[in-house]
XYZ file of C-alpha atoms in Angstrom:
567
model
C 106.158 164.757 88.105
C 104.746 161.262 88.816
C 106.714 159.104 91.233
C 106.088 155.401 91.527
C 104.973 154.290 94.974
C 107.724 153.205 97.306
C 108.089 149.439 97.731
C 106.623 148.025 100.948
C 108.890 147.776 103.956
C 108.810 145.922 107.264
C 106.052 143.388 107.774
C 104.187 144.707 104.716
C 107.020 143.421 102.522
C 106.407 139.801 103.579
C 103.512 138.226 101.606
C 101.261 136.021 103.707
C 98.711 133.795 101.987
C 96.892 132.779 105.181
C 93.176 132.706 104.356
C 93.667 131.893 100.680
C 90.926 129.639 99.336
C 93.056 126.879 97.808
C 90.197 125.642 95.626
C 89.539 129.010 94.030
C 93.278 129.614 93.719
C 93.414 126.591 91.377
C 91.080 127.299 88.432
C 91.865 124.051 86.597
C 90.778 121.800 89.464
C 87.023 122.168 88.992
C 87.384 121.820 85.222
C 89.371 118.611 85.605
C 86.856 117.286 88.128
C 84.077 117.877 85.602
C 86.121 116.060 82.957
C 86.904 112.969 85.003
C 83.899 112.570 87.315
C 80.616 111.039 86.130
C 77.618 113.192 85.307
C 76.510 115.595 87.990
C 78.993 114.554 90.664
C 81.513 117.353 90.018
C 78.754 119.952 90.255
C 77.434 118.338 93.421
C 80.890 118.407 95.007
C 81.712 121.973 93.943
C 80.347 123.739 97.068
C 81.964 121.104 99.298
C 85.292 121.633 97.548
C 84.936 125.391 97.817
C 84.375 125.108 101.567
C 87.307 122.723 101.924
C 89.515 125.075 99.903
C 88.766 127.883 102.353
C 89.423 125.592 105.327
C 92.665 124.247 103.842
C 94.050 127.736 103.324
C 92.946 128.917 106.743
C 91.708 126.971 109.757
C 93.023 123.531 108.731
C 96.420 124.962 107.894
C 96.626 126.508 111.364
C 95.505 123.265 113.002
C 98.059 121.289 110.983
C 100.852 123.552 112.184
C 99.783 123.174 115.801
C 99.475 119.379 115.501
C 102.878 119.204 113.801
C 104.478 121.036 116.733
C 102.598 118.960 119.341
C 103.082 115.323 118.315
C 101.245 112.428 119.979
C 102.464 111.031 123.293
C 102.337 107.373 124.376
C 100.941 106.701 127.847
C 102.016 103.256 129.058
C 99.947 103.104 132.234
C 97.076 104.837 133.970
C 97.736 106.982 137.013
C 96.539 104.032 139.160
C 99.234 101.817 137.689
C 97.052 99.850 135.301
C 98.842 98.552 132.199
C 96.396 100.247 129.835
C 98.129 101.931 126.927
C 96.815 104.992 125.190
C 98.090 107.706 122.862
C 97.319 111.333 123.615
C 96.708 113.540 120.584
C 96.582 117.303 120.590
C 93.043 118.723 120.190
C 94.168 120.244 116.873
C 94.698 116.738 115.472
C 91.289 115.640 116.705
C 89.683 118.571 114.898
C 91.520 117.581 111.714
C 90.155 114.047 112.154
C 86.635 115.433 112.424
C 87.006 117.226 109.099
C 88.546 114.294 107.229
C 86.733 111.268 108.675
C 83.587 113.010 109.855
C 82.597 116.022 107.759
C 84.025 114.766 104.455
C 83.811 111.006 105.041
C 87.072 110.416 103.208
C 87.420 106.828 104.427
C 83.765 106.017 103.734
C 82.720 107.674 100.485
C 84.102 104.919 98.225
C 82.317 102.217 100.190
C 78.764 103.374 100.861
C 76.183 105.935 99.757
C 75.164 108.995 101.725
C 78.473 110.789 102.191
C 78.222 114.509 101.377
C 74.630 113.942 100.344
C 75.465 111.719 97.333
C 73.119 108.762 96.861
C 75.777 106.230 95.836
C 79.322 105.235 96.698
C 81.623 107.655 94.887
C 84.332 106.680 92.392
C 87.987 106.912 93.351
C 88.449 110.200 91.490
C 86.052 111.953 93.880
C 87.927 110.680 96.914
C 91.222 111.798 95.434
C 89.975 115.282 94.492
C 88.972 115.847 98.120
C 92.229 114.310 99.394
C 94.182 116.502 96.960
C 92.725 119.605 98.604
C 92.846 118.366 102.198
C 96.501 117.315 101.993
C 97.481 120.834 100.983
C 96.810 121.702 104.619
C 97.563 118.463 106.490
C 99.592 115.486 105.306
C 100.034 113.327 108.410
C 96.366 112.510 108.954
C 96.005 111.454 105.328
C 97.974 108.305 106.164
C 95.344 106.983 108.655
C 92.593 108.078 106.247
C 94.198 106.166 103.389
C 94.868 103.066 105.476
C 91.318 102.993 106.823
C 89.960 103.236 103.281
C 92.464 100.642 101.996
C 91.836 98.201 104.854
C 88.110 98.446 104.192
C 88.683 97.714 100.513
C 90.895 94.701 101.258
C 88.517 93.328 103.881
C 85.588 93.609 101.492
C 87.515 91.799 98.751
C 89.051 88.964 100.759
C 87.448 88.807 104.208
C 84.751 86.421 105.375
C 81.134 87.533 105.450
C 81.258 87.360 109.252
C 84.238 89.738 109.503
C 82.758 92.139 106.965
C 79.439 92.248 108.802
C 81.175 92.795 112.138
C 83.563 95.585 111.149
C 82.375 97.318 107.973
C 79.817 99.634 109.645
C 82.393 101.041 112.068
C 85.091 101.330 109.382
C 82.783 103.487 107.268
C 81.227 105.534 110.055
C 81.456 109.327 110.053
C 80.777 109.415 113.804
C 84.209 109.568 115.446
C 82.840 107.899 118.585
C 81.870 104.883 116.483
C 84.585 104.952 113.810
C 87.178 102.178 113.632
C 90.342 103.488 112.013
C 92.587 101.110 110.084
C 96.305 100.418 109.839
C 98.790 98.139 108.103
C 101.411 96.386 110.274
C 103.871 94.903 107.811
C 107.424 96.189 108.365
C 109.902 94.277 110.535
C 113.529 94.995 111.363
C 114.764 92.253 109.047
C 111.882 92.394 106.594
C 111.273 95.850 105.189
C 110.569 95.522 101.486
C 111.710 91.875 101.669
C 108.359 90.561 102.849
C 109.475 86.954 102.361
C 111.698 87.443 105.427
C 108.684 88.056 107.701
C 109.413 86.561 111.124
C 106.217 87.289 113.092
C 104.479 83.947 113.575
C 100.831 82.875 113.599
C 99.577 79.804 115.464
C 96.072 78.360 114.982
C 93.774 78.311 118.016
C 90.908 75.986 118.833
C 88.231 78.619 118.184
C 89.395 79.263 114.621
C 91.376 82.405 115.419
C 95.164 82.711 115.294
C 97.700 83.844 117.892
C 100.372 86.249 116.652
C 103.847 86.462 118.205
C 106.744 88.784 117.380
C 107.455 92.424 116.668
C 106.465 94.860 113.946
C 108.986 97.645 113.574
C 107.124 100.514 111.892
C 103.376 100.726 112.409
C 101.695 103.979 111.467
C 98.392 104.868 113.119
C 99.725 102.686 115.905
C 96.549 102.754 118.013
C 94.175 101.981 115.162
C 91.210 99.839 116.104
C 91.934 97.401 113.248
C 95.124 96.468 111.425
C 95.985 94.171 108.550
C 99.054 92.166 109.571
C 101.354 89.815 107.678
C 102.567 86.820 109.687
C 104.177 83.463 108.966
C 102.033 80.410 109.740
C 103.941 78.188 112.130
C 103.630 75.259 109.688
C 103.953 77.426 106.581
C 106.407 77.119 103.725
C 109.526 79.292 103.564
C 109.307 82.587 101.705
C 106.164 84.369 100.607
C 103.990 81.246 100.376
C 104.173 80.779 104.129
C 103.035 84.339 104.843
C 99.328 84.939 105.475
C 97.162 88.010 105.985
C 95.388 88.557 109.306
C 92.949 91.095 110.715
C 94.103 92.273 114.127
C 91.615 94.130 116.387
C 92.856 96.368 119.166
C 89.853 95.368 121.274
C 88.367 91.875 121.101
C 84.619 91.342 120.522
C 84.099 90.675 124.256
C 85.506 94.118 125.088
C 88.885 93.002 126.432
C 92.168 94.436 125.179
C 94.055 92.287 122.698
C 97.448 90.873 123.628
C 99.794 93.366 122.040
C 101.362 96.612 123.083
C 102.928 99.696 121.570
C 106.557 99.656 122.677
C 107.347 103.236 121.694
C 106.478 105.938 119.166
C 108.843 106.982 116.386
C 110.410 110.435 116.295
C 110.047 111.117 112.541
C 111.318 113.767 110.155
C 107.784 114.554 109.003
C 104.158 113.473 109.500
C 104.754 114.324 113.143
C 101.056 114.794 113.875
C 100.370 111.083 113.306
C 101.532 108.288 115.620
C 103.897 105.679 114.206
C 105.178 103.055 116.612
C 106.739 99.695 117.297
C 104.336 96.870 118.157
C 105.059 93.796 120.261
C 102.624 90.913 119.707
C 102.305 88.504 122.640
C 99.772 85.940 121.467
C 97.474 88.585 120.005
C 94.226 87.210 118.605
C 93.698 87.723 114.869
C 91.494 86.389 112.094
C 92.822 84.875 108.890
C 91.825 86.906 105.837
C 91.396 85.131 102.511
C 93.599 82.379 101.091
C 96.321 81.475 103.613
C 98.828 80.917 100.803
C 98.161 84.283 99.173
C 98.765 86.601 102.098
C 101.192 88.935 100.381
C 99.182 89.015 97.157
C 96.138 90.102 99.138
C 98.102 92.604 101.195
C 99.526 93.941 97.917
C 96.015 95.120 97.038
C 96.065 97.273 100.170
C 99.650 98.370 99.521
C 98.873 99.391 95.943
C 95.878 101.405 97.082
C 98.165 103.131 99.588
C 100.770 103.700 96.877
C 98.210 105.463 94.728
C 97.216 107.563 97.720
C 100.884 108.481 98.185
C 100.992 109.698 94.584
C 97.846 111.755 95.124
C 99.282 113.297 98.261
C 102.522 114.133 96.438
C 100.475 115.904 93.773
C 98.666 117.883 96.464
C 101.901 118.866 98.187
C 103.326 120.111 94.894
C 100.204 122.135 94.213
C 100.310 123.775 97.655
C 104.013 124.528 97.243
C 103.439 126.003 93.770
C 100.493 128.088 94.966
C 102.588 129.529 97.792
C 105.473 130.301 95.430
C 103.198 131.992 92.892
C 101.483 134.012 95.600
C 104.834 135.269 96.845
C 106.214 135.954 93.371
C 103.286 138.240 92.565
C 103.697 140.240 95.817
C 107.341 140.215 96.790
C 109.421 143.065 95.369
C 113.176 143.165 94.872
C 115.409 145.462 92.865
C 112.435 147.542 91.806
C 110.424 144.653 90.350
C 107.981 142.014 91.459
C 109.600 138.576 91.460
C 107.121 137.334 88.824
C 108.553 139.834 86.348
C 112.028 138.333 86.543
C 112.896 135.746 83.859
C 114.855 133.442 86.173
C 112.014 133.385 88.687
C 109.449 132.629 85.985
C 111.593 129.737 84.820
C 111.950 128.452 88.377
C 108.193 128.644 88.902
C 107.515 126.718 85.698
C 109.929 124.026 86.869
C 107.607 123.597 89.860
C 104.321 123.828 87.999
C 105.169 121.276 85.281
C 105.758 118.270 87.626
C 102.833 119.362 89.793
C 100.482 119.282 86.798
C 101.939 115.992 85.569
C 101.165 114.398 88.913
C 97.622 115.765 88.955
C 96.851 114.388 85.486
C 98.328 111.021 86.460
C 96.187 111.074 89.608
C 93.028 111.369 87.538
C 94.184 108.852 84.926
C 95.028 106.252 87.573
C 91.797 106.874 89.470
C 89.847 106.274 86.258
C 91.778 103.034 85.658
C 90.902 101.971 89.218
C 87.208 102.697 88.616
C 87.245 100.678 85.398
C 89.198 97.818 86.972
C 86.778 97.537 89.894
C 83.955 97.562 87.347
C 85.481 94.588 85.521
C 86.492 96.411 82.315
C 88.804 94.274 80.219
C 92.355 95.593 80.175
C 91.813 98.041 83.022
C 93.614 95.996 85.663
C 96.920 95.691 83.741
C 96.744 99.445 83.134
C 96.083 100.132 86.813
C 98.929 97.822 87.816
C 101.476 99.885 85.914
C 100.040 103.366 86.460
C 100.040 102.897 90.246
C 103.789 102.308 90.692
C 104.524 104.934 88.029
C 102.800 107.722 89.953
C 104.113 106.509 93.292
C 107.686 106.386 91.976
C 107.957 109.615 90.036
C 105.454 111.993 91.666
C 106.781 111.284 95.149
C 110.343 111.987 94.065
C 109.287 115.157 92.231
C 107.506 116.407 95.357
C 110.767 116.464 97.289
C 112.310 118.877 94.790
C 109.239 121.018 94.149
C 108.624 121.652 97.847
C 112.285 122.517 98.339
C 112.274 124.939 95.409
C 109.128 126.604 96.734
C 110.809 127.104 100.097
C 113.591 128.919 98.252
C 111.102 131.304 96.620
C 109.950 132.416 100.056
C 113.572 132.892 101.060
C 114.644 132.923 104.691
C 111.053 132.889 105.936
C 110.532 129.596 104.108
C 113.109 127.968 106.351
C 111.204 129.034 109.470
C 108.725 126.602 110.972
C 106.039 129.283 111.373
C 105.399 128.995 107.631
C 104.094 125.938 105.764
C 107.187 125.427 103.594
C 109.329 123.507 106.072
C 106.463 121.151 106.920
C 105.809 120.510 103.221
C 109.477 119.650 102.640
C 109.598 117.281 105.617
C 106.348 115.555 104.713
C 107.298 115.236 101.035
C 110.100 112.820 101.863
C 107.677 110.222 103.173
C 106.287 109.245 99.770
C 109.578 107.899 98.436
C 110.015 105.583 101.426
C 106.716 104.218 102.755
C 104.881 101.444 100.916
C 108.085 100.754 98.999
C 111.203 102.816 98.342
C 111.858 104.230 94.886
C 113.916 101.222 93.801
C 111.263 98.766 94.967
C 108.451 100.657 93.245
C 110.416 101.112 90.011
C 110.991 97.357 90.015
C 107.239 96.917 90.456
C 106.733 98.754 87.149
C 108.797 96.017 85.494
C 106.959 93.345 87.473
C 103.651 94.663 86.140
C 105.058 94.372 82.627
C 106.218 90.802 83.209
C 103.253 89.385 85.121
C 100.313 91.422 83.840
C 101.407 92.238 80.283
C 100.964 95.913 81.130
C 103.243 97.488 78.512
C 101.044 96.807 75.437
C 97.995 97.956 77.423
C 99.767 101.155 78.437
C 100.875 101.726 74.857
C 97.305 101.349 73.594
C 96.016 103.679 76.303
C 98.547 106.410 75.511
C 97.933 106.008 71.775
C 94.216 106.502 72.410
C 94.897 109.706 74.330
C 97.084 110.942 71.485
C 94.519 110.052 68.815
C 91.941 112.141 70.662
C 94.187 115.177 71.063
C 96.778 117.395 69.424
C 99.623 115.606 71.163
C 103.108 116.433 69.854
C 104.238 114.165 67.022
C 107.333 113.113 68.959
C 105.319 111.545 71.767
C 104.449 108.094 70.416
C 107.879 107.383 68.903
C 109.418 108.323 72.245
C 106.937 106.045 74.016
C 107.989 103.110 71.845
C 111.597 103.730 72.836
C 110.589 103.920 76.498
C 108.718 100.615 76.207
C 111.771 99.036 74.587
C 113.858 100.319 77.487
C 111.368 98.838 79.974
C 111.527 95.506 78.178
C 115.319 95.576 78.294
C 115.174 96.428 82.010
C 113.586 93.055 82.669
C 117.049 91.598 82.106
C 119.155 94.625 83.024
C 117.534 95.980 86.168
C 119.954 98.897 86.337
C 117.779 100.541 83.654
C 114.591 100.203 85.703
C 114.378 103.714 87.128
C 115.212 105.334 83.806
C 112.490 103.286 82.098
C 109.906 104.050 84.804
C 110.602 107.797 84.609
C 110.272 107.785 80.824
C 106.963 105.900 80.913
C 105.603 108.306 83.531
C 106.626 111.428 81.629
C 105.207 110.238 78.317
C 101.939 108.989 79.805
C 101.448 112.257 81.671
C 102.264 114.275 78.540
C 99.619 112.366 76.602
C 97.089 112.921 79.396
C 97.841 116.653 79.461
C 97.352 116.881 75.686
C 94.073 114.968 75.937
C 92.834 117.272 78.695
C 93.821 120.294 76.611
C 91.607 119.152 73.757
C 88.653 118.288 75.966
C 88.833 121.492 77.987
C 89.904 123.813 75.144
C 92.871 124.715 77.360
C 96.016 125.566 75.325
C 98.120 125.859 78.473
C 97.706 122.140 79.137
C 98.961 121.327 75.657
C 101.884 123.662 76.347
C 102.505 121.618 79.494
C 102.638 118.447 77.397
C 105.213 120.086 75.134
C 107.216 121.203 78.178
C 107.268 117.662 79.565
C 108.668 116.353 76.287
C 111.204 119.153 75.899
C 112.523 119.259 79.432
C 111.952 115.754 80.814
C 112.167 113.332 77.879
C 113.860 114.490 74.678
C 117.633 114.956 74.476
C 118.940 118.473 75.009
C 122.269 120.237 74.787
C 123.180 121.569 78.231
C 125.307 124.262 76.590
C 122.633 125.465 74.175
C 120.784 128.725 74.736
C 117.591 128.349 76.730
C 114.422 128.390 74.575
C 112.117 131.342 75.068
C 109.231 130.840 77.473
C 106.216 129.331 75.731
C 103.541 132.069 75.843
C 100.833 129.417 76.213
C 102.246 128.621 79.659
C 101.511 132.126 80.935
C 98.142 131.214 82.546
C 99.991 128.798 84.819
C 101.920 131.717 86.296
C 98.806 133.773 87.072
C 98.293 135.241 90.522
C 96.475 132.615 92.660
C 95.238 135.376 94.946
C 93.925 137.745 92.277
C 90.274 137.151 93.184
C 89.396 139.385 96.132
C 86.816 136.815 97.219
C 89.618 134.442 98.125
C 90.010 136.168 101.459
C 86.927 135.456 103.539
């Protein structure tokens, strides 16, 4: 008589995905890259992505854990008593820097040719595909990477030719001994999101530079070689018009240290590998960037680029969390069954996968709008202006729940810091706070509608996606209602978050349907239907749960089924 094998016991009963190639575990990623990247680039990047996927599921993941448990330390003086500040980073963090800044040129590839062997600067989508994979291993370092990239972009747009010539080569270097990392020093104790309350002052000096005085309260990448800083001109008007943008070097061109110091480092919930600190400016030399009366508007370009990066990182966190949960569900046994065979578990997994896929599609859609906007395409900027706060608002909030639900799938082990789950949960909370809290970013959706006329542009964009797909018939009527709600929110701001969520869900559903048609992928159309059913359209909480859509089954496949995943 045949007897089924006994379920695993002891250590064998605990699934461990260490060594999983996170690129190969995600079969849609290469297909989406081929859809959104220009001719030949996706194929060129494929081996680089495959290598990064193996690193992210193995070596980089281990390094990220070590760096997370060994945060940076501020040294105020040398052993001889010299007042020469420095921050000590664990070697694991330095190796992560080498991969991100050096090997993959993540802060350089949008600004110059030659990175990863490509003969031109790459579009934003390429940068975000690589970031999407890298962040599945390490989140903290992605903040300095994003700020370096964003500072470079802002300097190139608004800085003088002299400043660009002086600093651009080092900002885009892949040699860590030459590289100048970037930062954004904006937050003050009394001026968080209320930038008009900025109190740090700037005084003109005889040589054309400015002297900055005051304190910045939350400065990530605190020892960056260059920082964009908002400060109030001593003769400036009250409010935002008196605030200007300045470039602050850590070391002056003559090699001397600038006149500011790091007062202390922050003890944060997450992103522990990366140094965030408080900065005291004592007549620090800085250069004015752009129009002195448009400081915040110019800084907003850097902030918006960082907001988009936050959305990308949230998408990556959700993908890593979903991959871990799926891997466990296919290998963990309970009550005589694998977890994946249990209806409640399948439903829980789909609740993770749907927002993760929404965020990924919005990542690509927003990156394409950024490419078109930078290329001067008519209508692309208003679209970019509304897509950016939409993904930052909703994807970052979704990541908090998805990472928490994935921790629950792993059970008690998920709550232990030896596994990735706890780090993912802690890091996921950053996105809803930095570069604007959820309320601030939801209000920015309405601001884009008011100042840029973004709602009609968004409506036309979504309609175009629907026309070129088999999008559900309910989508466009629901979008019109969401737009009406967003218009009403301009007078009744209490509706702002509801309107922003609705616009995000409907735009992502349209993108998923469009991708389904282009890729001949029914599961992505099923995702679009799931977004409408579970995140937009009214439902009766007491009604019986609909049966699982069979077209969603591929999304619950085993991410570790390919034996080649383990190298």
